[in-house]
Structures are given as structure tokens and as C-alpha cells.
XYZ file of C-alpha atoms in Angstrom:
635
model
C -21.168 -29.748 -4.006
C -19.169 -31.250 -1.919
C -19.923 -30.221 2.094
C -16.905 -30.849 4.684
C -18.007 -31.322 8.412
C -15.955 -28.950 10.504
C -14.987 -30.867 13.797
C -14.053 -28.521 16.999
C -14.830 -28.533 20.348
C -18.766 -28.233 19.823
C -19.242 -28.028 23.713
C -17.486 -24.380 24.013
C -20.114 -22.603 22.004
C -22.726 -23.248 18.828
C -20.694 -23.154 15.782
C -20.929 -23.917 12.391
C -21.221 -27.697 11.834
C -21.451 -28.105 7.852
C -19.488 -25.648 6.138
C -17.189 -24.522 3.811
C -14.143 -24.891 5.243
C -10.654 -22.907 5.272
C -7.768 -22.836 7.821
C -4.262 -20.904 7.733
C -0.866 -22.772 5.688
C 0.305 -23.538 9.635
C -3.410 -24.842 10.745
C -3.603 -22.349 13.783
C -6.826 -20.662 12.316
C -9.998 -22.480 10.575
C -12.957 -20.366 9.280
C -16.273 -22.292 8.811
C -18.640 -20.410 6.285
C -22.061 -22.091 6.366
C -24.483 -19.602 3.889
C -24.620 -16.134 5.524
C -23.008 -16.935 9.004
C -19.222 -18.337 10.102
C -17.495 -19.382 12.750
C -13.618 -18.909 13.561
C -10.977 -21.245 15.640
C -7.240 -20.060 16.450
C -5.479 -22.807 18.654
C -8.189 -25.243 18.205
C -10.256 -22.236 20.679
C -13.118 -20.731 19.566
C -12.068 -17.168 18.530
C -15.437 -16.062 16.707
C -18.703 -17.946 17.479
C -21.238 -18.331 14.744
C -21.549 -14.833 13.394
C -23.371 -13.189 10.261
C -22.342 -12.095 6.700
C -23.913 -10.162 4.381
C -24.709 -6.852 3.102
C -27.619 -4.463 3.233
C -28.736 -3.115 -0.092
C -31.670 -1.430 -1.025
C -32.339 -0.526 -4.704
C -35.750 1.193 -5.319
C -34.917 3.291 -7.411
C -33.173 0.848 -9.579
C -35.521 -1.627 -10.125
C -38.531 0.864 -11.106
C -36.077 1.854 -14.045
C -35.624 -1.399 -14.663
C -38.995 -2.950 -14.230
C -37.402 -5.752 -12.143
C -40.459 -7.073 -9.334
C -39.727 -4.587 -6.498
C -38.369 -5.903 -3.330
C -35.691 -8.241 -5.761
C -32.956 -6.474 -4.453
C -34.098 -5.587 -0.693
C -33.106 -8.295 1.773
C -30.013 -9.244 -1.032
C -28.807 -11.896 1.287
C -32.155 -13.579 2.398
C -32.187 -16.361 -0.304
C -28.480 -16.254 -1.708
C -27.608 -19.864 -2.442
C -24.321 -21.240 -3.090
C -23.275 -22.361 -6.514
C -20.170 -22.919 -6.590
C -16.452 -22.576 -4.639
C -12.316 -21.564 -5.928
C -9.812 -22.638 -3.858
C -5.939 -21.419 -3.942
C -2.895 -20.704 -1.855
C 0.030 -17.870 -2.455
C 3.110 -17.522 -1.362
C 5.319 -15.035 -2.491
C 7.181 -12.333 -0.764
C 7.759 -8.501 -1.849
C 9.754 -6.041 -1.042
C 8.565 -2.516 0.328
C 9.734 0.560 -0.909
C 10.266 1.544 2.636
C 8.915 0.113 6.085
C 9.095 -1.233 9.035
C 10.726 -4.269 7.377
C 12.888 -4.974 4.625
C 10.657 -7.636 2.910
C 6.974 -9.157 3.592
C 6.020 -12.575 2.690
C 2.467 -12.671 1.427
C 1.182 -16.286 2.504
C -2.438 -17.277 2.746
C -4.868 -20.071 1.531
C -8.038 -18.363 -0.268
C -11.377 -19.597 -0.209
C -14.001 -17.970 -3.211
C -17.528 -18.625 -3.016
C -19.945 -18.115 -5.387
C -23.618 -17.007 -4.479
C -26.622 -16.331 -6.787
C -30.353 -15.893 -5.689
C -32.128 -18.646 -4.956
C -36.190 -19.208 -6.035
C -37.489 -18.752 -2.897
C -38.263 -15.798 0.184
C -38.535 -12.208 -0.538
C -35.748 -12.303 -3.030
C -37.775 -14.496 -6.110
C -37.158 -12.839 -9.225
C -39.943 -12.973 -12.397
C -40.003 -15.511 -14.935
C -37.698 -14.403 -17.994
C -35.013 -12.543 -15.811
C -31.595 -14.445 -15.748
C -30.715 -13.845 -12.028
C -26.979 -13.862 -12.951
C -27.090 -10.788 -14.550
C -28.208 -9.199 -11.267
C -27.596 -11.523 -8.367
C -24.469 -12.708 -8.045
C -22.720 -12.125 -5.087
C -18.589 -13.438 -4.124
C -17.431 -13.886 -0.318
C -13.622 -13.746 -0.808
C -12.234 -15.307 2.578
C -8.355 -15.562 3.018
C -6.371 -17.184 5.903
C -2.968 -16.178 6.853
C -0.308 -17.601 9.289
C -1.271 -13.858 11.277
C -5.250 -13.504 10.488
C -8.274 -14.530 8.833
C -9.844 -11.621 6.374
C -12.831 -11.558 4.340
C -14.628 -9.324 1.601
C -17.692 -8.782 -0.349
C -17.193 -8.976 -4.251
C -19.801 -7.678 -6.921
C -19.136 -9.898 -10.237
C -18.632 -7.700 -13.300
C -22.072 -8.699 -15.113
C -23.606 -7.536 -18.634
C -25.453 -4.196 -17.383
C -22.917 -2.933 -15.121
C -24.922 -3.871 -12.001
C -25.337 -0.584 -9.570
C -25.924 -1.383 -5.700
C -27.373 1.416 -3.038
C -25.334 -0.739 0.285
C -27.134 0.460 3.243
C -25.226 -1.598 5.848
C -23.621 -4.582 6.558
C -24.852 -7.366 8.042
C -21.264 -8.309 8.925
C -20.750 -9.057 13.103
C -18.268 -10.949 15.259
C -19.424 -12.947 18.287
C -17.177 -13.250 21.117
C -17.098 -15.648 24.514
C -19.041 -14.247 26.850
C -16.424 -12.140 28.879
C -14.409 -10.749 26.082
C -13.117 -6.692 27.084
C -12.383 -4.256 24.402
C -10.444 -1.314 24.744
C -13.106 1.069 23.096
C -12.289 4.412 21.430
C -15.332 6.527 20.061
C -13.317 8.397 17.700
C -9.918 8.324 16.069
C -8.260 11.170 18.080
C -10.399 9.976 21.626
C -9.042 7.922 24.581
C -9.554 4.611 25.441
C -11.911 2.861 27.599
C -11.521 -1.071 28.803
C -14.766 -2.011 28.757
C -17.269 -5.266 28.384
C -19.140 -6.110 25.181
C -22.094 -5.092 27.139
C -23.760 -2.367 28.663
C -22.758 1.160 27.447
C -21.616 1.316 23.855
C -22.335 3.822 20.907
C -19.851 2.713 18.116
C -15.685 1.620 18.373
C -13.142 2.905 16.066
C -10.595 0.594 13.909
C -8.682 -1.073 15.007
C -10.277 -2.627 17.847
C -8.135 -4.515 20.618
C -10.036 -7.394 22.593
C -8.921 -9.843 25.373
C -10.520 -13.083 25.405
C -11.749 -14.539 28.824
C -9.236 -17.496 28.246
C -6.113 -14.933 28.261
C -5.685 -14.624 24.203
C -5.682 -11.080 22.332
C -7.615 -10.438 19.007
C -8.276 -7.027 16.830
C -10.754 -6.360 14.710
C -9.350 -4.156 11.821
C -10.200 -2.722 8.243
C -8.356 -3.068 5.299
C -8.201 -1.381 1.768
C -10.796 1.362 2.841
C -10.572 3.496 -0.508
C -14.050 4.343 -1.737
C -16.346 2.856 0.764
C -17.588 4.053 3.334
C -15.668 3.706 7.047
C -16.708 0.785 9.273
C -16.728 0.854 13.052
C -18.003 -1.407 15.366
C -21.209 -1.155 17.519
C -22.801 -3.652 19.904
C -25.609 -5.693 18.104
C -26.373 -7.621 21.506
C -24.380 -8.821 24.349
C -20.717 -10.068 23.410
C -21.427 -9.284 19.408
C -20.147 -6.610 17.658
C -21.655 -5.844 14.059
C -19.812 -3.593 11.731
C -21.012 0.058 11.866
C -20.804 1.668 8.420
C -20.379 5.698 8.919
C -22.952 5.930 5.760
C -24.412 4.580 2.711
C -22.454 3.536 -0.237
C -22.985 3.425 -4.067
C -21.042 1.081 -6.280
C -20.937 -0.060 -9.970
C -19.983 -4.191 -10.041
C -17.176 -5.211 -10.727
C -16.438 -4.151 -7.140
C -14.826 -5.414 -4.104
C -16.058 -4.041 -0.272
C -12.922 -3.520 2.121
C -11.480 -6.076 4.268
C -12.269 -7.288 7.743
C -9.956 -8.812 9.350
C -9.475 -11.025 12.281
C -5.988 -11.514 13.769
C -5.403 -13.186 17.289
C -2.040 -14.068 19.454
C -1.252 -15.756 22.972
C 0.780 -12.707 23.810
C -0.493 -8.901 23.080
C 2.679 -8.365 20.921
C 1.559 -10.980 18.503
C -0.521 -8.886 17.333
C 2.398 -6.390 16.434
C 4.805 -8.608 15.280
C 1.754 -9.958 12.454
C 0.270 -6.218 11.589
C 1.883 -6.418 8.242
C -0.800 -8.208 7.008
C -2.852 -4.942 6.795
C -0.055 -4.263 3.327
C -0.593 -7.686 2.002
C -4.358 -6.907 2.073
C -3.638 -3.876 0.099
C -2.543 -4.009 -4.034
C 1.033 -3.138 -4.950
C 1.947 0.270 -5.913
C 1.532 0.689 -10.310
C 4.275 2.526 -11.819
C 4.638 5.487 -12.615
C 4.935 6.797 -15.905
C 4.359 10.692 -16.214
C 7.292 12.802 -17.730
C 8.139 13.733 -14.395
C 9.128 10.092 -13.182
C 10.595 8.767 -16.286
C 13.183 6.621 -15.158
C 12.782 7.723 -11.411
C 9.648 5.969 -11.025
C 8.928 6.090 -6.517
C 12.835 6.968 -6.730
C 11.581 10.376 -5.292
C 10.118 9.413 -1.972
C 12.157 9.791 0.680
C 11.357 9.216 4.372
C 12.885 11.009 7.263
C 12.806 13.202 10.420
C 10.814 16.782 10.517
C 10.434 20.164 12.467
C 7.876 22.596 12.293
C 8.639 25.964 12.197
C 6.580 27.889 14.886
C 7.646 31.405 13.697
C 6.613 31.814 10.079
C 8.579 34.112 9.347
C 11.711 34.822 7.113
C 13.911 34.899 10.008
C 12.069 32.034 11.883
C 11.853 29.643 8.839
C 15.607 30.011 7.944
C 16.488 29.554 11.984
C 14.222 26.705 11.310
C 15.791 25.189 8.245
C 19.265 26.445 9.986
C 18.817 24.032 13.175
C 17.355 20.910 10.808
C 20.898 21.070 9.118
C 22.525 21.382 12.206
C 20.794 18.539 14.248
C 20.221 16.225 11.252
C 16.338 16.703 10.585
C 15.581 16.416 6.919
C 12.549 18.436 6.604
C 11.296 21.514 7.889
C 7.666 22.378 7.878
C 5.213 25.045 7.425
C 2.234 24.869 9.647
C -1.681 26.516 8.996
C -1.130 30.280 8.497
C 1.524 30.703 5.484
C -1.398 31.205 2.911
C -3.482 32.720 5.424
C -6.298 31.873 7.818
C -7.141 28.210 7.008
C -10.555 28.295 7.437
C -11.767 31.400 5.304
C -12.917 30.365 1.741
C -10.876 33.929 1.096
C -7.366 32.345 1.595
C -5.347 31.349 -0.962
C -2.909 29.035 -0.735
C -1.287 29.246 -4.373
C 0.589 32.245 -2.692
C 2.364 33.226 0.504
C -0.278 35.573 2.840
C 0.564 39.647 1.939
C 0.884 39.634 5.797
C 3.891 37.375 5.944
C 7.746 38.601 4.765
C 8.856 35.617 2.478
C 8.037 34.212 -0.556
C 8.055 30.512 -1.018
C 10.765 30.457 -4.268
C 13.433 31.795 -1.583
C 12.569 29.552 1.174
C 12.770 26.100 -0.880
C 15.656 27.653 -2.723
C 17.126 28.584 1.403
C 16.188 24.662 2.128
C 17.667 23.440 -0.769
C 21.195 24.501 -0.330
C 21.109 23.312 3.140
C 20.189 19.814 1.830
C 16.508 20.337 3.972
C 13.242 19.809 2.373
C 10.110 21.771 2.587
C 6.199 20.808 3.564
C 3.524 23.130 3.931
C 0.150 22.266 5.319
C -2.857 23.172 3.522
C -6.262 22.877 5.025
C -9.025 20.542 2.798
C -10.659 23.822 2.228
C -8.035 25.216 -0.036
C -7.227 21.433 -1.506
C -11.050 21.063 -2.425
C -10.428 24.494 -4.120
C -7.274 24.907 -5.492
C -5.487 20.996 -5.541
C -5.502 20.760 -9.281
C -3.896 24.156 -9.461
C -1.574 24.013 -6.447
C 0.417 20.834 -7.476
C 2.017 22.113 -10.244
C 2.984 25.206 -8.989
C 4.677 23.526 -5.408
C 6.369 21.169 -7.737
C 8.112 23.965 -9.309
C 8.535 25.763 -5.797
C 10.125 22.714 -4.816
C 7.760 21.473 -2.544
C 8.764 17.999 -0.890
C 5.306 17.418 0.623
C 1.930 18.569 1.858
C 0.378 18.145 5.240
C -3.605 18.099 4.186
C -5.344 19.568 7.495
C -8.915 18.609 8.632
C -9.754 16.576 6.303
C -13.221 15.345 5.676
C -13.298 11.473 6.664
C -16.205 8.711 6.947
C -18.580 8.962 3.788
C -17.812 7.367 0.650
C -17.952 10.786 -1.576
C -14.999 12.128 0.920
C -13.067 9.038 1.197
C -12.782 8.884 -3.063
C -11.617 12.474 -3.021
C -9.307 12.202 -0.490
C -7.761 9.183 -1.881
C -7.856 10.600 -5.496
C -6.347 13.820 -3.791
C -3.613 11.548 -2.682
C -3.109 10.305 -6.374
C -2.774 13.484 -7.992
C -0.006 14.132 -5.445
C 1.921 11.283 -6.955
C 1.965 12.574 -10.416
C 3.971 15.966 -9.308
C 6.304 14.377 -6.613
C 4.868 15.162 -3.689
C 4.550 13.428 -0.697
C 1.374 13.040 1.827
C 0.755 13.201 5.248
C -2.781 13.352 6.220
C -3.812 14.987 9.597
C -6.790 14.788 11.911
C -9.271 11.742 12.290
C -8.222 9.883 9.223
C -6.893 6.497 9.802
C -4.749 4.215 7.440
C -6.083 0.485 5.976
C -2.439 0.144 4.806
C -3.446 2.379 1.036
C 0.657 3.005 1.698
C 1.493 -0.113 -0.124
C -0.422 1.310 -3.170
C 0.758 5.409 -2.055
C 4.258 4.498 -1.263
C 3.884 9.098 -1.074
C 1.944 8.819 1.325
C 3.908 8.412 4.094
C 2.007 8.832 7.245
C -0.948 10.272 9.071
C -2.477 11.343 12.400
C -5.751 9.496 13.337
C -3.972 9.322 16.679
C -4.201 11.087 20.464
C -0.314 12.263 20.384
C 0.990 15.114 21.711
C -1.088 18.108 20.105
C -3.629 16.756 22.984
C -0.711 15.612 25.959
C -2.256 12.116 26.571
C -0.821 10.577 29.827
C 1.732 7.668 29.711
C -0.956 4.859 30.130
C -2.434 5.738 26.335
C 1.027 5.819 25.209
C 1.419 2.559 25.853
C -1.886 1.345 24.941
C -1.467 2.780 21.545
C 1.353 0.314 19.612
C -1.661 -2.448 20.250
C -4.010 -0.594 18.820
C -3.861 2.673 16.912
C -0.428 1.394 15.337
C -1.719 -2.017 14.232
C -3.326 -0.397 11.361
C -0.842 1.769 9.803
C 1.864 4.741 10.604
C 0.913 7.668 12.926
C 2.455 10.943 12.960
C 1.874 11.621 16.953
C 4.363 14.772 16.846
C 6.989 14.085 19.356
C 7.491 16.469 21.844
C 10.662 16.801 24.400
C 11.043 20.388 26.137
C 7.539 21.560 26.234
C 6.584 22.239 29.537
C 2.257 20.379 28.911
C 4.079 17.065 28.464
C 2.781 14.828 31.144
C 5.590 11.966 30.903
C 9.372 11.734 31.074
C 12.109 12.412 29.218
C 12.927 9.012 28.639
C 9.687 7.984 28.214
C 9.293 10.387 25.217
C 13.020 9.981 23.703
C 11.895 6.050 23.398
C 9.248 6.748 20.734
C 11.635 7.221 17.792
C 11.958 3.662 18.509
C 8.240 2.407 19.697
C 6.404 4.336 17.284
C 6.483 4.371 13.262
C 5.854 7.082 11.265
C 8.318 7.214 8.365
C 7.691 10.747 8.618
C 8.898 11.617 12.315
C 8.308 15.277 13.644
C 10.868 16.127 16.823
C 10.472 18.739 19.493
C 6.930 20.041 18.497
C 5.840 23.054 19.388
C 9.588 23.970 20.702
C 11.647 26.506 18.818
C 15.009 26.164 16.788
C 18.145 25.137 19.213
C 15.892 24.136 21.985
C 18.233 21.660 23.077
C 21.593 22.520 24.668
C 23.506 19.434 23.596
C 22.027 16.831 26.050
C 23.626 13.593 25.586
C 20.410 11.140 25.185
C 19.062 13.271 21.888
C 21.957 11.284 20.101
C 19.169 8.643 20.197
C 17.316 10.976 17.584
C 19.629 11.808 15.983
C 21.301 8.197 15.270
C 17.335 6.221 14.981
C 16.555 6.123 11.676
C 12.082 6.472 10.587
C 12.216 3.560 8.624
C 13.959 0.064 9.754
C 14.832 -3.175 8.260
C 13.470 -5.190 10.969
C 10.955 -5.048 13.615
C 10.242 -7.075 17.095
C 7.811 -6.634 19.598
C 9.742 -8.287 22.587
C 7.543 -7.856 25.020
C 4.365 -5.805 26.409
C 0.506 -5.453 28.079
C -1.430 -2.845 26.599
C -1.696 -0.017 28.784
C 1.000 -1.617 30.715
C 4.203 -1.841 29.185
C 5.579 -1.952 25.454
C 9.430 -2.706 24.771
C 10.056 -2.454 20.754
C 13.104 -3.791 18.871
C 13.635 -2.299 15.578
C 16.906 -2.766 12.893
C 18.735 -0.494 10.527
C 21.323 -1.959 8.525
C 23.650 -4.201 11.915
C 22.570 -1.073 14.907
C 19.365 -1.971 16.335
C 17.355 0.470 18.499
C 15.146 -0.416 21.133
C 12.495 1.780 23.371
C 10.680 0.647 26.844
C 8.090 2.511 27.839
C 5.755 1.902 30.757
C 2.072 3.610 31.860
C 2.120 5.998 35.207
C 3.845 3.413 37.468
C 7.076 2.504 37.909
C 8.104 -1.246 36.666
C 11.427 -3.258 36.352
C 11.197 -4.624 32.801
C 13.978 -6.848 31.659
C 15.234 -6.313 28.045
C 16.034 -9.893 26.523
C 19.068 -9.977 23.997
C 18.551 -12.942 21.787
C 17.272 -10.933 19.196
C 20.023 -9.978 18.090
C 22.553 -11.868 15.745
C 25.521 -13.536 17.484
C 28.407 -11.275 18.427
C 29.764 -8.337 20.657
C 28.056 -5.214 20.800
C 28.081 -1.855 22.656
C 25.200 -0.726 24.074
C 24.652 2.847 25.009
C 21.731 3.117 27.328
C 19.168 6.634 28.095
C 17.075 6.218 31.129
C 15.389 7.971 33.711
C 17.289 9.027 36.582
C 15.345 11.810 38.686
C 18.784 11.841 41.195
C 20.710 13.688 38.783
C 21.179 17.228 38.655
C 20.775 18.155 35.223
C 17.474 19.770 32.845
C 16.300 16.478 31.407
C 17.339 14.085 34.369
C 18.546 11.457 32.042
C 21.311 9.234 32.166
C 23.365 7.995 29.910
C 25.516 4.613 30.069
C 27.887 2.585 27.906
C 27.984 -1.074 28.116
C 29.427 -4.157 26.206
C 28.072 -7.696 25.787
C 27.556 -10.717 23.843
C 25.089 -12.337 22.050
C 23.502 -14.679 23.109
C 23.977 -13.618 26.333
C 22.304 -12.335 29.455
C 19.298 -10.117 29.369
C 19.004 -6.383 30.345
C 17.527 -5.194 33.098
C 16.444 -1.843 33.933
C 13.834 0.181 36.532
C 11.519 2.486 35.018
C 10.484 5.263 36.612
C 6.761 6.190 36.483
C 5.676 7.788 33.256
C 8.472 6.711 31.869
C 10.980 5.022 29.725
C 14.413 4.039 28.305
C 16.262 4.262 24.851
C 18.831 1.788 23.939
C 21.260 1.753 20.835
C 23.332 -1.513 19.847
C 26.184 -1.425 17.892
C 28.585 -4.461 16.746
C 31.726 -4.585 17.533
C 34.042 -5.893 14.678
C 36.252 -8.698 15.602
């Protein structure tokens, strides 16, 4: 076979000298695989220093049935040797159903090897055994223009092959100085710290600064019936993947993704996140009755309010003010079937307590043009799921909120996912609450439309997170953060909050949670909401530090929409306009101004220019932001 010396700057750290060899289609990153360990450059810098692969399996049980020498399949990757290497490059591009652009080009070179078990070590298998049939072993490696990625694939063999995974051996070594911004769980808040010292285990995705000024993340991709990964500290300045538990699979069978992406500027990292979708299969169609010449025709996107009061009067109020304002859904939160968390509620009916019936209320929503979403807790969906979906397809339903769902081990992760499948077949869509976190599944769900994994406003996070979170929590996938406006707890300003229609993506947006119907009295600036769209043609990161600052350029058809937000100080950021195609546009502009006399101290301002042209500069006040709405101008 033939061996390729890899040739970097040997003198920043010990890498990989004889490898297998793969760098991106524009040359920026080169991954070195040398047995069980690689190395990875971006910029002809060393990103990851010589790191391990492999995966933990342990199989007692497996071989007594089998009468294979125990200890075979312990230690899988201690004598794997490689036999043999694919090479190939794609380049296609495919268009989303919705997103946060209109298409995504798919580009990567792709590196298979091929391992068996070697003769030697604690892996040596009996005379008359053919090792092929039970130790085989693919690393799939892939290396885009935005990111490196890698897998773990189980060959389909003769006997079905079953695996106990225990672990992975899978780390990433860092230069010594590397910070993280570390989050212990999906809904916690995060904490800049060393890899060193204090550290239990990270979530996904995980946001890094190298000591030489670059950004990387660590993320998972493709997560569907595994088991989670996070990231704990092996030693000093490496992190080894964390799985949540163990795992049983049947080969032919392919681990999730790890991926690797890195950029000179934090919003790199934003502007390349689609990657997460290309890592993730296309959507299959659909061919029930129900979608018979529809096929994911039925999905639909859009802007939500939750209806505090559930009652007749408060729904319809409800469903009353999303016609009025322009919201296209109105939801039901915990408490229409009953209390959540008793095994005794029943959420194939309305509660006796409450004074509607479901029928009248999607039939109400209906003829208003507003659709209806209920949440149901996992409790009931464990329960009831395969008889609820048919009967909220014939209510009407548009969607479900699941609530406290059970995340981490591989038997919940299957169910959930499966859970999300069965939704397909009765036209509902998905939005899955609590500490779940996306791996981009909504390329293959294009119904599931978003999810909270996220510290939004049901916990008031200051302005800091806010703007720590599009560099981390929203590199992996939508989050449904619940935008709030009036409510008193809300530590930030108005400005700051109207911005994240624009800075954050969920392409199911909830406004004004946990305020009532007509809230607003016609403020000027909520024409932001009303006129930014959930899901955009285009999107630009123009500029940002996370925790800092974040300003976010997104398209819809010619109007692009743009939101600044900075942390808890004040900050002059300047709003650059060659982004946009050439022409004349008018601008109208919400920001912060705590001189005027009015409830939400926010002014609004109209201005014209041209592209290209001069840039925009504005003062933010602390814990806060500004909105901005460009229109072209016909000639």
C-alpha cells in the first residue's frame, strides 16, 4: 500500500509523519490518519495534534455463544491493521425544503479505510475463523471547504455482526492554551475556561479559541440511534469524546459524525454550519395516502404564540390577535389534557376541567387562516403516540410540541427519533423541547422544524449568553429560545430582543412569550416582526466575538434583515453594506434610545443609500441591540 509522507511544520507539535493522507477541494485543511491516531492542519497551523481513534467494544456475551476465543473482541482496536483505502470527491448542490439558505452545495473529498484484525496482541483470533466475518472495521473521513468529519462504519458481514460499544476512544488534542466556552448541559450557561483544571463533561457543540487567535468547534452529526457524545478532559489540552451510555448495534452500521470546523474570524464558523445538513441523508419521500401528490408540500414554517389562558375565551383571543398581528400559529401549552406529569392524563381528549373541545378550536383557527399545536409531555407520547396521531390529524392538528423528553441513551434517542417519523406519516409537524439538541436530522425530518436544547427566555439569561449563543448553541441546528418583549423578568432591551427574529433561526419562531393577546399597543419597531420572515434565502454572519457582539445578515426574496446585538456593555458597531446587491435601498432602522419618552424606548428611523456604499454606524446601548430592514428601491 502505498504510504504518503505528510510534510507540515513538524517543529509546532508531534504529528503524524506517515499517513494516510486527505485535505479539503481548496487545501486549507489536511487530516493525517496513521492506524488509530490523526493529526489535523487548517492554514498550514496545526489545528488537532496527534489524537486517537477508535472504539470501545466489549462482547462477552457474544463470543461465549459463539465459541469465538474470549477477549477477540475486547480491545477491538489494539491490532486493527489496514488493508486497504477508497478515495472520492462530490460535488453537488441541493436544495432545502426550507432554511436558512436557498441552496447548499455539498463539496468534500472522502477518504475510506479499510481495517481488519491483525495476528498479533490481545486481539488474535483461533485458527479456522475468517476474521472478516467479524473484524472488519471502516474509518469514513471527509474534508470539506468548512470542516473535516469522520465516522466509524461496521461492514455488513455474513452473520449480521452485533457490537456491545462501550466508549470511544475518539479525542482531540489542542495547543497548549486553547479556551473553551464549556456548558455542562444543554439548557446551562457558559463558562470560558482552559482545557485544564476543573472539567466534568462539555455539551455539543463546543466553541474553542486557539492560542494563535483562530476559532474551532467540536460538533456531532447524524446522532439518531447512538448514544449522545460530549466531551470530557482526558489530560491537559485533550478532550476525548464522552458517550452518555453504552450502545448496541447490528453491522451494517455507521457511528455519528465528529466534526472539526475552524475559521480566522468567530463568524466563520457561522457562515460554514451548514455542513451539519450535508452530514445528514436527504429526506425519502413520502408515499402514504395522506401525501399522495403533496409529498413535504404540507410543512409550513412560520411565526407562533402561546396561549397563556386555556380557555375558550383565551384561546380564541389568542387565535384572534395571531390573525390580527400576522402570527401563523397559535399554541397550546402543558395543561389542555391535564396535568402532564400524572400517568392519569390523557391527552387523546381535552381535560373535563377545561370549557372547549379541540374540533371547535382547530375549526375557530381554521377560518382565521391560524394553525394549531398542542404540547404533549413524553409521558403521554410514550403512551398514547400511536393513538394520538390519527386522531390530531383529523382535529386538524398542525403540530406537536413533545415536552421533557427523555435524551442521552441510545433506547431514548431511537424512540424519539422514530416518534418523530410517525409524525410524518399524519402531517404533523415537530418541535422538540427541553435538553434535546439537533445533529441537523432536519434534512432527513424536513417536520421537524425546531427545538429547544437552548438557555432562552423560559430561564431570562443576561445579554452576554445571548450573544455567545449564535457561536455555539446555533452552530448545530435551529433553537426555539421563545422570544419575549413586554415581560417585565427580561434582563435586556427592547432592541436587543426585537433583533433576534433576525440573529436567531428557528423556522418555528414564538413572539411575546408568556405575554397575553394585544400586549402591544402598536409600537412602531414590532413592524420588524411582523415584516422578518423564519426562514430566509440567504444568510451572513458580518461580523462578531462570542460573548461580545454578533451582527447577522439574513435575505428573503430582495428585503434583507439584519440584527446587532451586543453583551451588557455598550459598543459602537459599524454595520458594513457590501452585502448587499448593487442598488438603492431604504433602510428603516429600530434602536435603543433610553432619551425618549415612550414604553419601549425605541427609535425608529428611515434612511436611503446605495450599494456599494458607506457603512452603518450605530451605538448600542448596554444589553442591547438594533433591527434593520432593507428594501430596494426600483429605478
Amino acid at each position: 500500500m502505498k504510504r504518503i509522507f505528510l510534510c507540515v511544520f513538524v517543529s509546532l507539535c508531534s504529528l503524524c509523519i506517515h499517513a494516510q493522507q486527505l485535505s479539503s477541494p481548496d487545501g486549507k485543511y489536511t487530516i493525517a490518519v496513521d492506524g488509530m491516531t490523526y493529526c489535523i492542519t487548517y492554514n498550514n497551523k496545526v489545528l488537532i495534534e496527534k489524537s486517537q481513534l477508535g472504539i470501545d467494544i466489549d462482547n462477552r456475551l457474544f463470543e461465549s455463544a459463539l465459541a469465538v476465543p474470549r477477549g477477540a473482541y475486547k480491545n477491538w482496536c489494539a491490532d486493527l491493521e489496514l488493508k486497504g483505502e477508497e478515495r472520492s470527491s462530490v460535488d453537488t448542490t441541493w436544495i432545502p425544503l426550507y432554511g436558512e439558505n436557498g441552496s447548499i452545495r455539498d463539496h468534500y473529498n472522502q477518504l475510506v479505510l479499510h481495517y481488519e484484525k491483525g495476528s498479533n496482541g490481545q486481539g488474535t483470533v483461533s485458527e479456522g475463523y475468517d476474521k472478516r466475518k467479524y473484524y472488519a472495521m471502516d474509518i469514513i473521513v471527509r474534508a470539506y471547504n468548512e470542516g473535516i468529519a469522520f465516522r466509524y462504519h461496521f461492514p455488513e458481514t455474513a452473520n449480521s455482526l452485533f457490537l456491545h460499544i462501550t466508549g470511544e476512544q475518539t479525542s482531540f488534542s489542542f495547543p497548549d492554551g486553547t479556551i473553551a466556552w464549556y456548558e455542562e448541559w444543554a439548557q446551562g450557561p457558559y463558562d470560558k475556561r482552559p482545557l485544564k483544571g476543573e472539567w466534568f463533561e462539555s455539551e455539543r457543540p463546543l466553541l474553542l479559541q486557539l492560542p494563535t487567535g483562530e476559532y474551532a468547534v467540536l460538533l456531532e452529526a447524524q446522532m439518531k440511534d447512538y448514544t449522545r457524545g460530549k466531551f470530557r478532559l482526558k489530560k491537559d489540552n485533550e478532550l476525548q469524546v464522552a458517550l452518555y451510555d453504552c450502545a448496541d448495534i447490528i453491522s451494517p452500521y455507521d457511528t455519528p459524525w465528529r466534526v472539526i470546523m475552524a475559521g480566522e474570524r468567530a463568524v466563520d464558523l457561522i457562515n460554514h454550519k451548514d455542513l451539519v445538513l450535508n452530514l445528514n441523508a436527504p429526506a425519502e419521500e413520502l408515499s402514504t395516502p395522506l401525501h399522495t401528490g403533496r409529498g413535504w408540500g404540507w410543512v409550513s414554517p412560520g411565526k407562533a404564540f402561546r396561549s397563556g389562558k386555556l380557555t375558550k375565551e383565551g384561546i380564541m383571543k389568542s387565535i384572534d390577535y395571531c390573525k390580527e398581528f400576522g402570527f401563523d400559529y397559535v399554541e397550546l401549552d402543558a395543561g389542555w389534557y391535564g396535568p402532564e406529569g400524572k400517568v392519569s392524563s390523557d391527552a387523546t381528549k381535552v381535560a373535563d376541567t377545561r370549557d372547549f373541545t379541540m374540533p371547535e378550536i382547530c375549526a375557530y383557527a381554521k377560518n382565521k387562516g391560524v394553525g394549531v399545536w398542542v404540547y404533549v409531555n413524553q409521558r403521554a407520547l410514550y403512551r398514547q403516540l400511536d393513538e394520538i396521531l390519527p386522531l390530531y390529524h383529523q382535529w386538524g392538528i398542525s403540530g406537536i410540541k413533545f415536552g421533557f423528553v427523555q435524551i442521552g441513551n441510545q433506547q431514548w434517542t431511537t424512540w424519539l427519533h422514530d416518534a418523530v417519523e410517525k409524525c410524518a406519516k399524519y402531517q404533523i409537524m415537530v418541535d422538540i423541547h427541553d435538553e434535546y439538541r439537533p445533529t441537523g436530522l432536519s434534512r432527513s425530518y424536513p417536520h421537524l422544524l425546531t427545538q429547544e436544547g437552548i438557555m432562552g427566555n423560559e430561564e431570562m439569561p443576561d445579554a452576554t449568553h445571548n450573544v455567545t449563543l449564535p457561536f455555539t448553541r446555533y452552530l448545530c441546528g435551529p433553537g426555539d429560545y421563545t422570544l419575549c418583549y413586554f415581560n417585565s423578568r427580561v434582563k435586556n432591551t427592547k432592541g436587543h430582543q426585537l433583533a433576534m427574529a433576525a440573529v436567531y433561526y428557528s423556522p418555528l419562531q414564538f413572539y411575546f412569550w408568556y405575554d397575553n393577546p394585544y400586549v402591544d399597543k402598536g409600537e412602531t419597531e414590532l413592524q420588524f416582526w411582523k415584516d422578518c420572515p423564519t426562514v430566509f434565502d440567504e444568510s451572513i454572519a458580518l461580523d462578531g466575538i462570542p460573548g461580545e457582539y454578533i451582527v447577522q445578515a439574513r435575505r428573503s426574496g430582495q428585503d434583507w434583515f439584519v440584527g446587532a446585538m451586543t453583551n451588557t456593555e455598550g459598543r459602537s458597531i459599524t454595520i458594513p453594506t457590501d452585502f448587499l446587491p448593487k442598488g438603492k435601498y431604504a433602510v428603516e432602522i429600530y434602536n435603543d434610545d433610553p432619551s425618549l419618552n415612550t414604553r419601549t424606548k425605541v427609535k425608529s428611523e428611515k434612511i436611503t443609500l446605495k450599494s456599494p456604499g458607506k457603512s452603518i454606524t450605530l451605538q448600542l446601548q448596554p444589553s442591547g441591540g438594533a433591527a434593520l430592514h432593507f428594501k430596494p428601491i426600483a429605478k
